[in-house]
Amino acid sequence: MAASADNSAATAAAAGPAGSTLPAELKAQFDEQIKLTAIRIPKQNTSQYMKLLSKHLFNKPRLRNVMEDPSDPDLRLLLLEETLVEADLDSRQIEGAASAKTVAELVQADGLQVTTAHVDVDYSYWPAHVVLRRLLPEGLEVPSSFESVGHIAHLNLRTELLPYKHLIGKVILDKNPRLKSVVNKLASIENEFRVFPMELVAGQEGTETELRQHGARFRLDFRKVYWNSRLEGEHQRLVQLFRPGEAVLDAMAGIGPFAIPAARKGCLVYANDLNPASFEYLCTNIRINRLAGKVLPFNADGRDFMRQAAAGRLDVAGAAAVVPASAEGGKGRRGKQQQQPGQQQQRSQQQPAAAAAAAAPAQSPGAEQGAADAGPQQGPASGSCSGVFHHIVMNLPAAAVEFLDALRGSFCPELWQGQPLPLVHVYTFCKGEQELAGVRQRVEASLGGTLDVEPRQHVVRDVAPGKIMLCITFRLPPSIAFAEANKRQKLEQ
């Protein structure tokens, strides 16, 4: 039964900002007795019937699914799952019984009896949505989901739920023991670093956390960097397109959700992010995943980074020096040998030989299925500069398409001679069918030229009603990549 409007304010006050769990007086409201369908069985055959009916039993943590029969000490009551009533037993299949295929047939064949039983339950039994439905005022929509980031639960509460934010946070912590903190988003992302203001509504202070995706470790401070756990499937999908030995240019890399898995797969990754905090955690994640020399970190403007890479002028010696191999596997929270963003250029000449080796990836077996063959990978343009690359990843959906102008005329003809130009994977948002139909025109307008073939469009996820996130993939045309060189050649003629 939902909390009345009269006591909802008292309920919210009782939940208070202090502590990480609901107070005892609120939990006591959930002490109840529930009625379950049960099967009366001989005591000596309890194990046999529990095995046969295991899929249909009342299987809940800390609660038993067999109890004594109060009418006969030689019998036991086998409790069935909450949703089952006697009429449903004809449709419930069982395996391993010689004389029956359904629960109802087993009951009849063995001369058993269907009855009911009453079980005492408390607050720990009820799932979060049931608890909140009872405690929140009638008519309010119960939060149905949240994002988990390591030990942090991330909420985006509607305005009408804000008076009950501490209550909601504490219920989430109670029902998810591995979580330690609950934060609520206060405003949308409106800055170049893709971070948003948040407040702690329950649990421990501190937003630095660690999580795993596809076998890789990621450390981050959720308050300082961008992270979206809902993109885990997209990270995996895109990395699957990369081949071992290919080089990947990750222009808006964040803390490395594409870069780290790609390097673990055998790619060389040039990873860049403008946010100093993201750069710091990118370096940390390179170190704790033992990928020094396989992910080369940069802290630069995305346009400048792509232009320098296209021209073969990335300072890979300086990038390799930021996370030297000797720093891998350190136990410190940041790693004492890791440098701050402003120190990257100071050590750019310290390890030229190591950097040159790191920047020369193996021969590529080709681009992903359906794309043109990628051909062999060329090594660095010089002992301390970058070489060619097979993929460009631009994961900044709000603005990445606008950054495509950095690719026009930026490619060095001598460096790229005889080499396939990279596949570009650019993320964007679209609202409505009209914007979706105009994606190619937006891409071409930013590139300042026409694509040779229709770009591939992959719908990543629904962001909001009528708004989707897309990944647009296309091969960069020579007419765009070498636009300035072509212009100069025409003028000379």
Short mmCIF file of C-alpha atoms in Angstrom, two decimals:
data_model
loop_
_atom_site.label_atom_id
_atom_site.label_comp_id
_atom_site.label_asym_id
_atom_site.label_seq_id
_atom_site.Cartn_x
_atom_site.Cartn_y
_atom_site.Cartn_z
CA MET A 1 0.00 0.00 0.00
CA ALA A 2 1.45 3.38 -0.99
CA ALA A 3 2.32 5.94 1.67
CA SER A 4 -0.37 8.57 2.10
CA ALA A 5 0.24 12.20 1.21
CA ASP A 6 -0.16 13.06 4.91
CA ASN A 7 2.76 10.96 6.11
CA SER A 8 5.02 11.23 3.03
CA ALA A 9 6.79 14.32 4.40
CA ALA A 10 7.43 12.53 7.70
CA THR A 11 8.71 9.53 5.77
CA ALA A 12 11.15 11.69 3.81
CA ALA A 13 12.30 13.42 7.00
CA ALA A 14 12.81 10.08 8.75
CA ALA A 15 15.02 8.97 5.88
CA GLY A 16 17.11 12.14 6.48
CA PRO A 17 20.53 12.86 4.92
CA ALA A 18 22.42 11.09 7.73
CA GLY A 19 23.47 7.45 7.49
CA SER A 20 23.45 4.95 4.62
CA THR A 21 20.38 2.86 5.43
CA LEU A 22 16.72 3.41 6.25
CA PRO A 23 15.94 3.82 9.96
CA ALA A 24 14.42 0.86 11.81
CA GLU A 25 10.97 2.47 12.12
CA LEU A 26 10.61 2.64 8.34
CA LYS A 27 11.92 -0.89 7.81
CA ALA A 28 9.43 -2.18 10.39
CA GLN A 29 6.56 -1.20 8.06
CA PHE A 30 7.57 -4.13 5.86
CA ASP A 31 7.20 -6.91 8.46
CA GLU A 32 4.45 -9.02 6.94
CA GLN A 33 3.22 -12.52 6.40
CA ILE A 34 2.84 -13.67 2.81
CA LYS A 35 0.75 -16.55 1.51
CA LEU A 36 2.40 -19.11 -0.77
CA THR A 37 1.24 -22.19 -2.65
CA ALA A 38 2.90 -25.29 -1.17
CA ILE A 39 3.07 -29.03 -1.78
CA ARG A 40 2.80 -31.41 1.15
CA ILE A 41 5.48 -34.12 0.87
CA PRO A 42 6.83 -36.99 3.04
CA LYS A 43 9.69 -35.82 5.26
CA GLN A 44 12.02 -38.61 4.12
CA ASN A 45 11.64 -37.60 0.44
CA THR A 46 12.38 -33.89 0.92
CA SER A 47 15.70 -33.88 -0.98
CA GLN A 48 14.20 -35.83 -3.90
CA TYR A 49 11.29 -33.42 -4.39
CA MET A 50 13.44 -30.33 -3.87
CA LYS A 51 15.67 -31.48 -6.73
CA LEU A 52 12.73 -32.27 -9.04
CA LEU A 53 10.99 -28.95 -8.36
CA SER A 54 14.05 -26.72 -7.91
CA LYS A 55 13.10 -24.35 -10.77
CA HIS A 56 9.66 -23.69 -9.26
CA LEU A 57 10.53 -23.21 -5.58
CA PHE A 58 10.48 -20.12 -3.41
CA ASN A 59 14.19 -19.41 -3.83
CA LYS A 60 15.02 -16.24 -1.89
CA PRO A 61 18.17 -15.24 0.01
CA ARG A 62 18.00 -15.92 3.75
CA LEU A 63 14.56 -17.57 3.47
CA ARG A 64 13.87 -21.29 3.53
CA ASN A 65 11.77 -22.96 0.84
CA VAL A 66 10.80 -25.96 2.98
CA MET A 67 9.06 -25.87 6.37
CA GLU A 68 7.54 -28.25 8.87
CA ASP A 69 3.90 -29.16 8.39
CA PRO A 70 2.13 -27.99 11.58
CA SER A 71 -0.47 -30.76 11.14
CA ASP A 72 1.97 -33.70 10.90
CA PRO A 73 5.63 -33.93 12.02
CA ASP A 74 6.32 -36.59 9.37
CA LEU A 75 5.42 -34.20 6.54
CA ARG A 76 7.04 -31.13 5.08
CA LEU A 77 5.65 -28.18 3.09
CA LEU A 78 7.61 -27.42 -0.07
CA LEU A 79 7.08 -23.71 -0.85
CA LEU A 80 6.57 -22.67 -4.48
CA GLU A 81 7.49 -19.33 -6.02
CA GLU A 82 5.29 -16.37 -5.15
CA THR A 83 3.50 -16.07 -8.49
CA LEU A 84 2.39 -19.72 -8.64
CA VAL A 85 -1.16 -20.77 -7.82
CA GLU A 86 -2.57 -24.27 -8.07
CA ALA A 87 -4.14 -23.60 -11.48
CA ASP A 88 -0.66 -22.88 -12.91
CA LEU A 89 0.85 -26.25 -12.03
CA ASP A 90 -0.43 -27.90 -15.25
CA SER A 91 1.85 -25.62 -17.31
CA ARG A 92 5.02 -25.95 -15.21
CA GLN A 93 7.38 -28.49 -16.75
CA ILE A 94 9.70 -30.71 -14.72
CA GLU A 95 12.57 -33.01 -15.67
CA GLY A 96 13.75 -36.25 -14.12
CA ALA A 97 10.39 -37.66 -12.98
CA ALA A 98 9.58 -40.97 -14.67
CA SER A 99 5.83 -40.68 -14.20
CA ALA A 100 5.20 -37.00 -14.81
CA LYS A 101 6.11 -34.09 -17.09
CA THR A 102 4.42 -31.27 -15.19
CA VAL A 103 4.13 -30.30 -11.53
CA ALA A 104 0.42 -31.15 -11.56
CA GLU A 105 1.08 -34.62 -12.99
CA LEU A 106 3.75 -35.24 -10.34
CA VAL A 107 1.33 -34.25 -7.57
CA GLN A 108 -1.30 -36.62 -8.93
CA ALA A 109 1.04 -39.54 -9.69
CA ASP A 110 2.70 -39.48 -6.25
CA GLY A 111 -0.45 -38.82 -4.27
CA LEU A 112 0.78 -35.45 -2.98
CA GLN A 113 -1.41 -32.59 -1.81
CA VAL A 114 -1.39 -28.91 -2.83
CA THR A 115 -2.01 -26.52 0.05
CA THR A 116 -1.02 -23.06 1.23
CA ALA A 117 1.53 -21.81 3.74
CA HIS A 118 2.21 -18.51 5.48
CA VAL A 119 5.77 -17.15 5.67
CA ASP A 120 7.02 -14.24 7.76
CA VAL A 121 9.09 -11.72 5.76
CA ASP A 122 10.70 -8.39 6.57
CA TYR A 123 12.26 -5.41 4.79
CA SER A 124 15.07 -7.52 3.32
CA TYR A 125 12.57 -9.58 1.30
CA TRP A 126 11.01 -6.74 -0.66
CA PRO A 127 12.69 -5.46 -3.87
CA ALA A 128 13.55 -1.77 -4.17
CA HIS A 129 10.66 -0.84 -6.44
CA VAL A 130 8.11 -2.32 -4.00
CA VAL A 131 9.67 -0.51 -1.04
CA LEU A 132 9.68 2.81 -2.88
CA ARG A 133 6.16 2.36 -4.17
CA ARG A 134 4.99 2.03 -0.57
CA LEU A 135 7.05 4.87 0.86
CA LEU A 136 6.63 7.48 -1.88
CA PRO A 137 3.41 9.49 -2.20
CA GLU A 138 0.74 8.04 -4.42
CA GLY A 139 1.00 9.24 -8.01
CA LEU A 140 4.79 9.67 -8.08
CA GLU A 141 6.66 7.54 -10.58
CA VAL A 142 9.07 5.16 -8.87
CA PRO A 143 12.63 5.37 -10.31
CA SER A 144 12.99 2.24 -12.42
CA SER A 145 16.72 2.15 -13.07
CA PHE A 146 20.08 3.73 -12.37
CA GLU A 147 23.57 3.61 -13.79
CA SER A 148 26.22 1.70 -11.81
CA VAL A 149 29.77 3.08 -11.97
CA GLY A 150 31.96 0.91 -9.77
CA HIS A 151 30.66 1.41 -6.21
CA ILE A 152 28.55 4.44 -7.27
CA ALA A 153 24.87 4.51 -8.27
CA HIS A 154 24.09 7.42 -10.58
CA LEU A 155 20.53 8.80 -10.53
CA ASN A 156 18.86 11.44 -12.66
CA LEU A 157 15.80 12.20 -10.56
CA ARG A 158 12.79 14.14 -11.77
CA THR A 159 12.02 17.41 -9.98
CA GLU A 160 9.02 15.97 -8.13
CA LEU A 161 11.22 13.23 -6.61
CA LEU A 162 13.90 15.55 -5.22
CA PRO A 163 12.25 15.91 -1.75
CA TYR A 164 12.66 12.13 -1.43
CA LYS A 165 16.20 11.83 -2.81
CA HIS A 166 17.74 10.65 0.48
CA LEU A 167 15.01 8.04 0.91
CA ILE A 168 15.53 6.75 -2.62
CA GLY A 169 19.29 6.67 -2.23
CA LYS A 170 19.19 4.70 1.01
CA VAL A 171 16.79 2.11 -0.42
CA ILE A 172 19.13 1.64 -3.38
CA LEU A 173 22.08 1.08 -1.03
CA ASP A 174 20.08 -1.34 1.13
CA LYS A 175 19.09 -3.42 -1.89
CA ASN A 176 22.48 -3.35 -3.63
CA PRO A 177 25.14 -4.27 -1.04
CA ARG A 178 28.08 -3.82 -3.42
CA LEU A 179 27.20 -0.13 -3.87
CA LYS A 180 28.59 2.40 -1.39
CA SER A 181 27.47 5.79 -2.73
CA VAL A 182 24.45 7.25 -4.54
CA VAL A 183 24.74 10.51 -6.48
CA ASN A 184 22.12 12.53 -8.31
CA LYS A 185 22.74 14.54 -11.46
CA LEU A 186 21.97 18.24 -10.91
CA ALA A 187 22.21 19.56 -14.48
CA SER A 188 22.95 18.42 -18.01
CA ILE A 189 26.41 18.28 -19.60
CA GLU A 190 27.22 21.78 -20.82
CA ASN A 191 31.03 21.96 -20.88
CA GLU A 192 33.84 20.79 -23.13
CA PHE A 193 35.01 18.16 -20.62
CA ARG A 194 31.63 16.32 -20.66
CA VAL A 195 31.22 16.35 -16.87
CA PHE A 196 28.12 17.37 -14.95
CA PRO A 197 27.40 18.69 -11.43
CA MET A 198 26.20 16.07 -8.96
CA GLU A 199 25.29 15.73 -5.30
CA LEU A 200 25.69 12.87 -2.85
CA VAL A 201 22.26 11.71 -1.68
CA ALA A 202 23.25 8.58 0.29
CA GLY A 203 26.33 6.68 1.37
CA GLN A 204 30.01 7.49 1.43
CA GLU A 205 31.73 10.61 0.18
CA GLY A 206 34.29 10.21 -2.58
CA THR A 207 33.71 9.60 -6.28
CA GLU A 208 36.92 7.84 -7.27
CA THR A 209 36.08 4.27 -8.16
CA GLU A 210 37.25 1.31 -10.20
CA LEU A 211 35.32 -1.03 -12.49
CA ARG A 212 35.89 -3.70 -15.11
CA GLN A 213 34.74 -3.99 -18.70
CA HIS A 214 35.58 -6.96 -20.91
CA GLY A 215 38.54 -7.98 -18.78
CA ALA A 216 40.07 -4.48 -18.50
CA ARG A 217 40.32 -2.34 -15.36
CA PHE A 218 39.23 1.30 -15.39
CA ARG A 219 39.90 3.74 -12.59
CA LEU A 220 38.16 7.12 -12.62
CA ASP A 221 36.75 9.97 -10.59
CA PHE A 222 33.12 10.15 -11.65
CA ARG A 223 32.89 13.80 -10.65
CA LYS A 224 35.84 14.83 -12.85
CA VAL A 225 35.62 12.70 -16.02
CA TYR A 226 33.03 11.41 -18.46
CA TRP A 227 31.89 7.80 -18.12
CA ASN A 228 28.72 6.05 -19.28
CA SER A 229 28.29 2.39 -18.32
CA ARG A 230 25.41 2.09 -20.79
CA LEU A 231 27.94 2.30 -23.64
CA GLU A 232 29.69 -0.94 -22.68
CA GLY A 233 28.11 -2.82 -25.59
CA GLU A 234 29.15 -0.08 -28.03
CA HIS A 235 32.73 -0.16 -26.77
CA GLN A 236 32.82 -3.88 -27.48
CA ARG A 237 31.11 -3.58 -30.88
CA LEU A 238 33.53 -1.02 -32.25
CA VAL A 239 36.66 -2.69 -30.91
CA GLN A 240 35.56 -5.91 -32.61
CA LEU A 241 35.97 -4.09 -35.94
CA PHE A 242 39.67 -3.48 -35.26
CA ARG A 243 42.28 -6.06 -36.28
CA PRO A 244 45.41 -6.91 -34.30
CA GLY A 245 48.30 -4.89 -35.69
CA GLU A 246 46.15 -1.95 -36.78
CA ALA A 247 46.74 1.57 -35.50
CA VAL A 248 43.81 3.49 -34.00
CA LEU A 249 43.52 7.24 -33.51
CA ASP A 250 41.17 7.91 -30.56
CA ALA A 251 40.65 11.67 -30.69
CA MET A 252 38.24 12.05 -27.73
CA ALA A 253 39.44 9.07 -25.71
CA GLY A 254 38.24 9.96 -22.22
CA ILE A 255 39.77 7.53 -19.72
CA GLY A 256 40.19 4.87 -22.42
CA PRO A 257 37.00 2.77 -22.89
CA PHE A 258 37.89 2.24 -26.57
CA ALA A 259 41.67 2.65 -26.32
CA ILE A 260 42.37 0.13 -23.55
CA PRO A 261 40.39 -2.80 -25.08
CA ALA A 262 41.82 -2.04 -28.54
CA ALA A 263 45.36 -2.19 -27.19
CA ARG A 264 44.58 -5.41 -25.33
CA LYS A 265 43.49 -6.81 -28.69
CA GLY A 266 46.86 -6.00 -30.23
CA CYS A 267 46.32 -2.57 -31.76
CA LEU A 268 48.56 0.46 -31.34
CA VAL A 269 46.39 3.31 -30.03
CA TYR A 270 47.10 7.05 -30.13
CA ALA A 271 44.68 8.22 -27.40
CA ASN A 272 43.88 11.87 -26.75
CA ASP A 273 41.63 13.86 -24.45
CA LEU A 274 41.50 17.57 -23.69
CA ASN A 275 40.32 17.14 -20.10
CA PRO A 276 43.42 17.03 -17.82
CA ALA A 277 41.60 14.75 -15.37
CA SER A 278 40.64 12.33 -18.16
CA PHE A 279 44.24 12.36 -19.38
CA GLU A 280 45.44 11.58 -15.85
CA TYR A 281 43.12 8.59 -15.50
CA LEU A 282 43.87 7.46 -19.07
CA CYS A 283 47.53 7.24 -18.04
CA THR A 284 46.57 5.40 -14.86
CA ASN A 285 44.53 2.88 -16.84
CA ILE A 286 47.37 2.33 -19.30
CA ARG A 287 49.60 1.55 -16.35
CA ILE A 288 47.27 -0.75 -14.38
CA ASN A 289 46.42 -2.71 -17.55
CA ARG A 290 50.14 -3.03 -18.43
CA LEU A 291 49.76 -1.34 -21.82
CA ALA A 292 52.68 1.10 -21.77
CA GLY A 293 53.85 1.66 -25.34
CA LYS A 294 50.63 0.15 -26.74
CA VAL A 295 48.44 3.11 -25.81
CA LEU A 296 50.24 6.43 -26.32
CA PRO A 297 48.45 9.21 -24.35
CA PHE A 298 48.04 12.83 -25.45
CA ASN A 299 46.45 15.85 -23.76
CA ALA A 300 45.54 18.20 -26.61
CA ASP A 301 42.72 19.83 -28.51
CA GLY A 302 40.98 17.23 -30.67
CA ARG A 303 41.40 19.17 -33.91
CA ASP A 304 45.09 19.82 -33.35
CA PHE A 305 45.62 16.18 -32.40
CA MET A 306 44.01 14.84 -35.60
CA ARG A 307 45.84 17.33 -37.83
CA GLN A 308 49.21 16.43 -36.32
CA ALA A 309 48.46 12.71 -36.62
CA ALA A 310 47.40 13.03 -40.26
CA ALA A 311 50.65 14.84 -41.00
CA GLY A 312 52.72 12.24 -39.13
CA ARG A 313 53.81 14.79 -36.54
CA LEU A 314 52.55 13.35 -33.26
CA ASP A 315 55.28 13.33 -30.63
CA VAL A 316 55.19 9.61 -29.83
CA ALA A 317 58.49 9.77 -27.95
CA GLY A 318 56.99 12.27 -25.52
CA ALA A 319 53.77 10.23 -25.25
CA ALA A 320 55.69 7.01 -24.55
CA ALA A 321 57.65 8.79 -21.80
CA VAL A 322 54.44 9.75 -19.96
CA VAL A 323 53.76 6.13 -18.94
CA PRO A 324 57.10 4.30 -19.20
CA ALA A 325 57.11 0.52 -19.02
CA SER A 326 58.80 0.71 -15.62
CA ALA A 327 55.62 2.28 -14.17
CA GLU A 328 53.36 -0.66 -15.07
CA GLY A 329 51.72 -2.58 -12.28
CA GLY A 330 52.45 -0.01 -9.57
CA LYS A 331 50.26 -0.23 -6.47
CA GLY A 332 49.76 3.51 -5.92
CA ARG A 333 46.40 5.10 -6.56
CA ARG A 334 47.89 7.25 -9.32
CA GLY A 335 51.38 5.81 -9.74
CA LYS A 336 54.32 7.91 -8.58
CA GLN A 337 56.00 7.78 -11.97
CA GLN A 338 52.96 9.08 -13.86
CA GLN A 339 53.31 12.65 -15.12
CA GLN A 340 50.80 15.45 -15.05
CA PRO A 341 49.45 16.79 -18.39
CA GLY A 342 51.74 19.81 -18.48
CA GLN A 343 54.85 17.63 -18.14
CA GLN A 344 54.27 15.66 -21.35
CA GLN A 345 56.40 17.84 -23.62
CA GLN A 346 59.23 18.20 -21.09
CA ARG A 347 60.31 14.58 -21.54
CA SER A 348 59.60 14.28 -25.24
CA GLN A 349 63.15 13.35 -26.12
CA GLN A 350 63.97 11.01 -23.24
CA GLN A 351 62.96 7.72 -24.81
CA PRO A 352 63.10 8.10 -28.62
CA ALA A 353 64.18 4.55 -29.30
CA ALA A 354 61.44 2.99 -27.17
CA ALA A 355 58.83 5.30 -28.62
CA ALA A 356 59.85 4.52 -32.17
CA ALA A 357 59.46 0.83 -31.48
CA ALA A 358 56.07 1.39 -29.87
CA ALA A 359 54.86 3.50 -32.79
CA ALA A 360 55.69 0.88 -35.43
CA PRO A 361 52.79 -1.59 -35.32
CA ALA A 362 52.78 -4.96 -37.00
CA GLN A 363 51.51 -5.56 -40.50
CA SER A 364 47.73 -5.22 -40.60
CA PRO A 365 45.66 -8.10 -41.97
CA GLY A 366 43.09 -5.62 -43.30
CA ALA A 367 40.11 -3.57 -42.31
CA GLU A 368 36.89 -5.00 -40.91
CA GLN A 369 34.57 -7.21 -42.95
CA GLY A 370 32.82 -5.27 -45.66
CA ALA A 371 35.45 -2.50 -45.84
CA ALA A 372 38.29 -2.08 -48.29
CA ASP A 373 41.49 -3.95 -47.44
CA ALA A 374 43.59 -1.90 -45.05
CA GLY A 375 46.92 -3.06 -46.39
CA PRO A 376 50.24 -3.06 -44.55
CA GLN A 377 50.93 -0.54 -41.80
CA GLN A 378 53.68 2.00 -42.41
CA GLY A 379 56.01 2.78 -39.52
CA PRO A 380 56.64 6.22 -38.02
CA ALA A 381 57.52 9.11 -40.27
CA SER A 382 60.69 9.53 -38.21
CA GLY A 383 62.26 8.03 -35.10
CA SER A 384 59.99 9.98 -32.75
CA CYS A 385 56.89 10.80 -34.83
CA SER A 386 53.72 8.93 -35.68
CA GLY A 387 52.95 6.85 -38.76
CA VAL A 388 49.75 6.03 -40.59
CA PHE A 389 46.64 4.65 -38.86
CA HIS A 390 43.61 2.61 -39.88
CA HIS A 391 40.80 4.04 -37.74
CA ILE A 392 39.76 7.38 -36.28
CA VAL A 393 37.36 7.24 -33.30
CA MET A 394 35.50 10.46 -32.46
CA ASN A 395 33.32 9.82 -29.41
CA LEU A 396 31.92 13.25 -28.62
CA PRO A 397 28.31 12.93 -29.80
CA ALA A 398 27.31 16.50 -29.02
CA ALA A 399 30.02 18.02 -31.26
CA ALA A 400 32.20 15.37 -32.95
CA VAL A 401 30.76 15.97 -36.44
CA GLU A 402 31.94 19.59 -36.23
CA PHE A 403 35.51 18.36 -35.62
CA LEU A 404 35.57 16.59 -39.00
CA ASP A 405 36.80 19.81 -40.58
CA ALA A 406 40.22 19.03 -39.06
CA LEU A 407 40.64 16.15 -41.53
CA ARG A 408 40.34 18.26 -44.66
CA GLY A 409 43.72 18.73 -46.30
CA SER A 410 45.62 17.59 -43.20
CA PHE A 411 47.08 14.35 -44.60
CA CYS A 412 50.69 14.30 -45.75
CA PRO A 413 50.80 12.83 -49.30
CA GLU A 414 54.34 11.48 -48.84
CA LEU A 415 53.44 9.68 -45.59
CA TRP A 416 50.21 8.22 -46.95
CA GLN A 417 51.39 7.34 -50.45
CA GLY A 418 50.23 3.81 -51.28
CA GLN A 419 48.42 3.50 -47.94
CA PRO A 420 44.62 3.22 -47.48
CA LEU A 421 43.08 6.21 -45.78
CA PRO A 422 41.46 5.51 -42.39
CA LEU A 423 37.93 4.54 -41.54
CA VAL A 424 36.28 7.30 -39.50
CA HIS A 425 33.86 6.35 -36.70
CA VAL A 426 32.13 9.55 -35.58
CA TYR A 427 29.37 9.69 -32.97
CA THR A 428 26.44 12.09 -33.02
CA PHE A 429 22.92 12.67 -31.73
CA CYS A 430 19.82 12.81 -33.93
CA LYS A 431 16.33 14.03 -33.15
CA GLY A 432 13.57 12.78 -35.39
CA GLU A 433 13.50 11.26 -38.86
CA GLN A 434 14.44 14.52 -40.59
CA GLU A 435 17.76 14.84 -38.74
CA LEU A 436 18.46 11.15 -39.29
CA ALA A 437 17.96 11.54 -43.02
CA GLY A 438 20.31 14.52 -43.05
CA VAL A 439 23.27 12.88 -41.30
CA ARG A 440 25.31 12.46 -44.48
CA GLN A 441 24.77 16.09 -45.43
CA ARG A 442 25.98 17.21 -41.97
CA VAL A 443 29.09 15.04 -42.25
CA GLU A 444 29.91 16.27 -45.77
CA ALA A 445 29.32 19.90 -44.79
CA SER A 446 31.85 19.61 -41.98
CA LEU A 447 34.35 17.72 -44.15
CA GLY A 448 34.00 20.29 -46.91
CA GLY A 449 33.61 17.61 -49.56
CA THR A 450 31.61 14.63 -50.79
CA LEU A 451 31.92 11.06 -49.52
CA ASP A 452 32.61 8.39 -52.12
CA VAL A 453 30.01 5.96 -50.75
CA GLU A 454 27.04 6.08 -48.41
CA PRO A 455 28.26 6.03 -44.77
CA ARG A 456 27.15 3.20 -42.50
CA GLN A 457 24.84 4.21 -39.66
CA HIS A 458 24.65 2.24 -36.41
CA VAL A 459 22.06 3.16 -33.78
CA VAL A 460 23.88 3.00 -30.44
CA ARG A 461 21.00 3.68 -28.05
CA ASP A 462 17.94 5.78 -27.30
CA VAL A 463 19.12 8.76 -25.27
CA ALA A 464 15.70 10.33 -24.66
CA PRO A 465 12.25 10.19 -26.27
CA GLY A 466 12.81 11.06 -29.93
CA LYS A 467 16.60 11.32 -29.53
CA ILE A 468 19.11 8.64 -30.51
CA MET A 469 22.88 8.26 -30.46
CA LEU A 470 24.45 7.16 -33.76
CA CYS A 471 27.84 5.94 -34.92
CA ILE A 472 28.61 7.00 -38.51
CA THR A 473 31.38 5.06 -40.28
CA PHE A 474 32.95 5.99 -43.61
CA ARG A 475 36.25 5.76 -45.46
CA LEU A 476 37.89 9.17 -45.72
CA PRO A 477 38.09 10.11 -49.44
CA PRO A 478 41.44 11.21 -50.94
CA SER A 479 39.76 14.33 -52.32
CA ILE A 480 39.19 15.51 -48.75
CA ALA A 481 42.31 14.11 -47.06
CA PHE A 482 44.67 15.70 -49.62
CA ALA A 483 42.53 18.74 -50.46
CA GLU A 484 45.28 21.29 -49.85
CA ALA A 485 47.90 19.28 -51.74
CA ASN A 486 45.50 18.90 -54.66
CA LYS A 487 44.82 22.64 -54.59
CA ARG A 488 48.52 23.46 -54.65
CA GLN A 489 49.09 21.02 -57.50
CA LYS A 490 46.38 22.68 -59.58
CA LEU A 491 47.83 26.11 -58.92
CA GLU A 492 51.30 24.93 -59.97
CA GLN A 493 49.88 23.54 -63.21
#
